[in-house]
């Protein structure tokens, strides 16, 4: 942080303390041979999230480098759980703290199952593998081990929660404050992958890549998909979510049952817009969970990213900030973010 940005940063800090009393402890477990630069980069990436998230949990994350497909910067795999929809809703409601939480959970479908639009399944009534959506009912939800820990659906353990690997064939800049034009921002990219670990993963990617091969009952919506809507899905009923692959009807993040769109999601690598659905829409500068990173580009966490983490179960720090964020202090918090974005 340079003096140049101290002003706006401190102005925001009055509302959003960057020094939370509790925070996520990221227990990174590096593969043998992982450089100290990379290990330090992961720690900084965890700290980027901890500016916003104040949950007192420990996450065990293996980290390393390997050969990945051309164009792939990093990859994340997580342990997954599949609790019932009732358990998930109850856990979310008992962790509701922010206005977004209360709004989002108040607009979740009631009962022990939820309705969603789905397509490209073997049991599509419009024909096997048809792109035409139909309404499907599901009674469980997929969530990452990290997401389960934060909601109390998984207790503390030494088990590995996730593994993040970076491509060994990219040039990385390890100084987040100074990304040269020929390198990828390692800290930002690591924060992106940690975002997937935390739970920003859509099950629509399963439909997108395995479409037609399996019935809809094999695909639960993931946590983030409980807040994935389109104007098409809500036309089928209040709070009906959109779990379809493909470009028809933009899919968006909403915290009020789909009435108001906050940010658009990507539509699918194979059947959609060419980007995995586990991301914001590409090219719109929506946040660190966008699907691509350019050489020389500094990647930073946006208010969209923070609001998504908030409603999937994380707690923003300190809580007064959350209320301020939504009602009166949004500009101040955004200014802190904006200041850091301009550091490029
Ligand atoms: Zn990603």
XYZ file of C-alpha atoms and ligand atoms in Angstrom:
345
model
C 0.000 0.000 0.000
C 1.557 3.278 -1.045
C 0.858 6.605 0.616
C -0.993 7.662 -2.428
C -3.842 5.350 -1.482
C -3.691 5.719 2.264
C -6.482 8.273 2.304
C -9.253 6.365 0.602
C -8.086 3.109 2.147
C -8.323 4.499 5.685
C -11.660 6.107 4.906
C -12.939 2.686 4.003
C -11.154 1.106 6.926
C -13.280 3.077 9.352
C -16.176 0.985 8.147
C -14.372 -2.161 7.084
C -11.469 -2.950 9.337
C -8.725 -4.743 7.410
C -7.613 -6.305 10.692
C -10.389 -8.696 11.672
C -10.403 -10.152 15.160
C -11.037 -13.563 13.633
C -10.136 -14.747 10.193
C -9.835 -17.844 8.075
C -6.582 -19.654 8.777
C -5.243 -21.017 5.514
C -3.007 -23.971 6.270
C -1.144 -24.267 2.963
C 0.615 -27.581 2.408
C 3.161 -27.065 -0.401
C 4.300 -29.889 -2.636
C 8.041 -30.570 -2.309
C 9.958 -28.091 -4.455
C 7.342 -25.311 -4.281
C 9.205 -21.995 -4.228
C 9.093 -19.684 -1.212
C 7.798 -16.947 -3.559
C 4.791 -19.112 -4.372
C 4.160 -20.037 -0.736
C 4.334 -16.358 0.264
C 2.029 -15.535 -2.643
C -0.596 -17.949 -1.353
C -0.403 -16.415 2.121
C -0.945 -12.963 0.613
C -3.849 -14.322 -1.434
C -5.473 -15.693 1.720
C -4.998 -12.302 3.354
C -6.834 -10.630 0.460
C -9.934 -12.649 1.396
C -9.395 -12.080 5.103
C -9.778 -8.345 4.612
C -13.440 -9.194 4.040
C -14.193 -12.555 5.644
C -14.076 -13.063 9.403
C -14.856 -16.718 9.880
C -12.863 -18.596 12.468
C -12.089 -21.776 10.527
C -8.956 -23.576 9.374
C -8.669 -24.779 5.789
C -6.064 -27.335 4.721
C -5.061 -26.644 1.139
C -2.386 -28.475 -0.831
C -0.535 -26.238 -3.275
C 1.866 -26.982 -6.103
C 2.879 -26.582 -9.726
C 2.399 -28.996 -12.580
C 1.922 -29.161 -16.349
C -1.628 -28.047 -17.221
C -3.440 -27.819 -20.543
C -2.355 -24.863 -22.705
C -3.976 -21.611 -21.586
C -4.897 -22.918 -18.121
C -3.247 -20.826 -15.392
C -4.450 -22.743 -12.344
C -6.831 -25.477 -11.268
C -8.617 -26.248 -8.041
C -10.202 -29.417 -6.761
C -12.101 -29.572 -3.491
C -13.589 -32.203 -1.240
C -17.357 -32.070 -1.579
C -20.345 -32.721 0.635
C -23.988 -33.199 -0.300
C -26.238 -32.342 2.626
C -30.008 -32.096 2.247
C -31.542 -28.826 1.092
C -33.268 -28.533 4.481
C -29.948 -28.844 6.331
C -28.328 -26.259 4.072
C -31.144 -23.725 4.392
C -31.213 -24.151 8.145
C -27.419 -23.693 8.369
C -27.547 -20.590 6.170
C -30.354 -19.065 8.227
C -28.512 -19.690 11.478
C -25.471 -17.890 10.025
C -27.419 -14.933 8.615
C -25.831 -11.660 9.670
C -25.941 -9.205 6.769
C -28.846 -7.562 4.943
C -27.883 -9.580 1.853
C -28.089 -12.770 3.926
C -31.556 -11.988 5.268
C -32.796 -10.990 1.837
C -31.264 -13.965 0.030
C -32.416 -16.588 2.524
C -35.856 -15.012 2.842
C -36.228 -15.549 -0.884
C -35.062 -19.182 -0.954
C -37.775 -21.655 -1.863
C -39.488 -23.091 1.200
C -39.854 -26.796 1.941
C -37.447 -29.700 1.708
C -36.739 -29.357 -2.025
C -36.208 -26.641 -4.607
C -37.229 -26.155 -8.228
C -34.771 -25.168 -10.904
C -34.612 -25.007 -14.667
C -32.307 -27.620 -16.159
C -31.499 -28.907 -19.657
C -29.152 -31.289 -21.520
C -30.086 -34.273 -19.359
C -30.899 -37.812 -20.453
C -34.367 -37.520 -18.890
C -35.293 -34.161 -20.422
C -39.033 -34.495 -21.251
C -38.370 -32.439 -24.400
C -36.084 -35.237 -25.624
C -32.809 -36.723 -24.360
C -30.066 -34.089 -24.262
C -32.457 -31.378 -25.460
C -31.348 -27.788 -24.913
C -34.941 -26.872 -24.022
C -35.200 -26.252 -20.262
C -37.625 -28.010 -17.966
C -38.408 -27.630 -14.267
C -36.635 -30.185 -12.101
C -36.969 -30.735 -8.354
C -33.924 -31.475 -6.201
C -33.566 -32.057 -2.455
C -29.839 -31.787 -1.798
C -27.072 -29.255 -2.417
C -23.397 -29.684 -3.278
C -20.891 -27.629 -1.342
C -17.131 -27.557 -0.904
C -15.541 -28.729 2.337
C -14.564 -25.120 3.093
C -18.130 -23.942 2.585
C -19.373 -26.798 4.787
C -16.879 -25.892 7.525
C -17.985 -22.284 7.614
C -21.615 -23.373 8.007
C -20.863 -25.930 10.705
C -21.830 -28.808 8.408
C -18.275 -30.168 8.651
C -16.182 -30.013 11.795
C -12.510 -29.122 12.127
C -10.200 -31.830 10.804
C -6.717 -32.403 9.476
C -8.124 -33.755 6.206
C -7.223 -31.944 3.021
C -10.043 -29.621 2.008
C -8.717 -28.719 -1.430
C -5.793 -28.818 -3.797
C -4.677 -25.909 -5.991
C -2.147 -26.371 -8.759
C -0.655 -23.726 -10.996
C 0.721 -24.225 -14.446
C 4.475 -24.598 -14.529
C 4.581 -22.972 -17.982
C 3.428 -19.416 -17.149
C 5.556 -16.458 -16.147
C 4.223 -15.226 -12.785
C 4.735 -11.926 -10.963
C 4.832 -12.618 -7.229
C 4.572 -8.951 -6.183
C 0.849 -8.145 -6.213
C 1.653 -4.416 -6.118
C 3.764 -4.544 -9.253
C 2.723 -6.918 -12.022
C 4.934 -6.530 -15.057
C 3.341 -6.621 -18.534
C 4.762 -10.049 -19.324
C 3.582 -11.900 -16.226
C 0.407 -13.144 -14.563
C -0.489 -11.738 -11.123
C 0.254 -14.788 -8.965
C -1.332 -13.460 -5.766
C -4.502 -12.455 -7.598
C -4.672 -15.764 -9.441
C -4.165 -17.647 -6.173
C -6.974 -15.596 -4.587
C -9.170 -16.582 -7.555
C -8.444 -20.277 -6.995
C -9.044 -19.862 -3.254
C -12.418 -18.354 -4.214
C -13.284 -21.690 -5.845
C -12.120 -23.487 -2.689
C -14.400 -21.260 -0.609
C -17.352 -22.387 -2.716
C -17.627 -20.297 -5.880
C -18.218 -23.347 -8.091
C -21.304 -23.961 -10.234
C -22.703 -27.408 -10.900
C -23.779 -26.089 -14.300
C -20.271 -26.992 -15.422
C -21.198 -30.647 -14.888
C -24.253 -30.262 -17.130
C -22.089 -28.374 -19.606
C -19.431 -31.074 -19.871
C -21.480 -34.243 -19.287
C -24.690 -33.070 -20.902
C -26.973 -35.835 -22.143
C -25.091 -38.591 -20.405
C -26.983 -38.533 -17.126
C -30.415 -37.791 -15.665
C -31.044 -34.520 -13.856
C -31.262 -36.336 -10.535
C -27.491 -36.905 -10.713
C -26.758 -33.178 -10.711
C -27.392 -31.296 -7.496
C -27.202 -27.547 -7.589
C -24.164 -26.229 -5.755
C -24.398 -23.574 -3.081
C -23.715 -20.666 -5.466
C -26.419 -22.052 -7.808
C -29.067 -21.349 -5.166
C -28.563 -17.702 -6.146
C -28.314 -18.218 -9.935
C -31.351 -16.945 -11.807
C -32.554 -15.806 -15.207
C -35.641 -13.914 -16.311
C -36.696 -17.254 -17.796
C -36.357 -19.204 -14.536
C -38.290 -16.752 -12.349
C -41.087 -16.789 -14.927
C -41.694 -20.391 -13.797
C -42.293 -19.305 -10.217
C -40.920 -17.200 -7.422
C -37.330 -18.112 -6.595
C -36.949 -20.788 -9.290
C -33.235 -20.907 -10.115
C -31.538 -21.398 -13.483
C -29.283 -24.454 -13.717
C -29.226 -24.602 -17.508
C -26.157 -24.658 -19.712
C -26.142 -22.517 -22.827
C -26.433 -18.903 -23.847
C -30.222 -18.551 -23.859
C -31.171 -15.995 -21.193
C -28.268 -14.470 -19.232
C -27.816 -16.118 -15.812
C -27.211 -13.730 -12.951
C -26.418 -13.554 -9.250
C -29.281 -12.193 -7.177
C -29.956 -11.870 -3.449
C -33.682 -11.220 -3.768
C -35.000 -14.305 -5.472
C -34.008 -13.159 -8.941
C -35.885 -9.857 -9.024
C -32.726 -7.768 -9.255
C -29.549 -8.898 -11.024
C -26.256 -8.054 -9.294
C -23.783 -9.590 -11.758
C -23.945 -11.971 -14.690
C -22.449 -15.471 -14.561
C -20.559 -17.195 -17.380
C -22.694 -19.654 -19.356
C -20.505 -22.745 -19.837
C -17.311 -23.713 -21.617
C -18.775 -26.246 -24.050
C -22.412 -25.256 -24.604
C -22.368 -21.636 -23.483
C -20.133 -18.613 -23.934
C -16.859 -20.543 -23.841
C -16.167 -19.930 -20.144
C -16.853 -22.222 -17.200
C -20.119 -21.398 -15.443
C -18.207 -21.267 -12.132
C -17.254 -17.663 -12.928
C -18.638 -14.224 -13.551
C -19.234 -13.367 -17.199
C -15.943 -12.619 -18.933
C -14.941 -9.156 -20.114
C -17.212 -7.157 -17.779
C -14.718 -6.548 -14.941
C -17.118 -8.131 -12.448
C -14.524 -9.369 -9.989
C -11.720 -11.712 -9.138
C -14.009 -14.656 -9.942
C -14.042 -13.650 -13.613
C -12.743 -16.482 -15.821
C -9.631 -14.935 -17.338
C -6.486 -13.044 -16.335
C -4.338 -11.033 -18.704
C -0.595 -10.483 -18.635
C 0.174 -7.437 -16.521
C -3.335 -7.342 -15.065
C -3.724 -6.991 -11.286
C -6.633 -9.087 -10.033
C -8.583 -7.755 -7.061
C -11.598 -8.794 -5.032
C -14.738 -6.814 -5.918
C -17.948 -6.097 -4.045
C -19.622 -8.720 -6.279
C -17.123 -11.333 -5.059
C -17.656 -10.325 -1.429
C -21.459 -10.356 -1.708
C -21.344 -13.847 -3.263
C -19.159 -15.159 -0.424
C -21.431 -13.470 2.088
C -24.606 -15.219 0.945
C -23.042 -18.661 0.498
C -22.277 -18.553 4.220
C -19.214 -16.452 5.027
C -19.378 -13.629 7.543
C -18.177 -10.190 6.584
C -15.968 -8.255 9.017
C -16.815 -6.331 10.988
C -20.552 -6.761 10.858
C -21.375 -3.033 11.105
C -19.568 -2.740 7.802
C -22.044 -5.073 6.189
C -25.010 -2.951 7.104
C -23.096 0.124 6.057
C -22.009 -1.578 2.882
C -25.577 -2.038 1.823
C -27.299 1.051 3.141
C -25.074 4.046 3.612
C -21.397 3.311 3.365
C -21.347 1.416 0.124
C -19.452 4.192 -1.601
C -16.806 4.308 1.128
C -16.208 0.563 1.009
C -16.257 0.630 -2.756
C -13.726 3.437 -2.664
C -11.319 1.223 -0.756
C -11.770 -1.466 -3.348
C -11.563 1.006 -6.172
C -8.356 2.446 -4.814
C -6.785 -0.942 -4.802
C -8.046 -1.694 -8.282
C -6.375 1.424 -9.579
C -3.049 0.344 -8.210
C -2.357 -1.203 -11.579
Zn -11.640 -20.142 -12.051
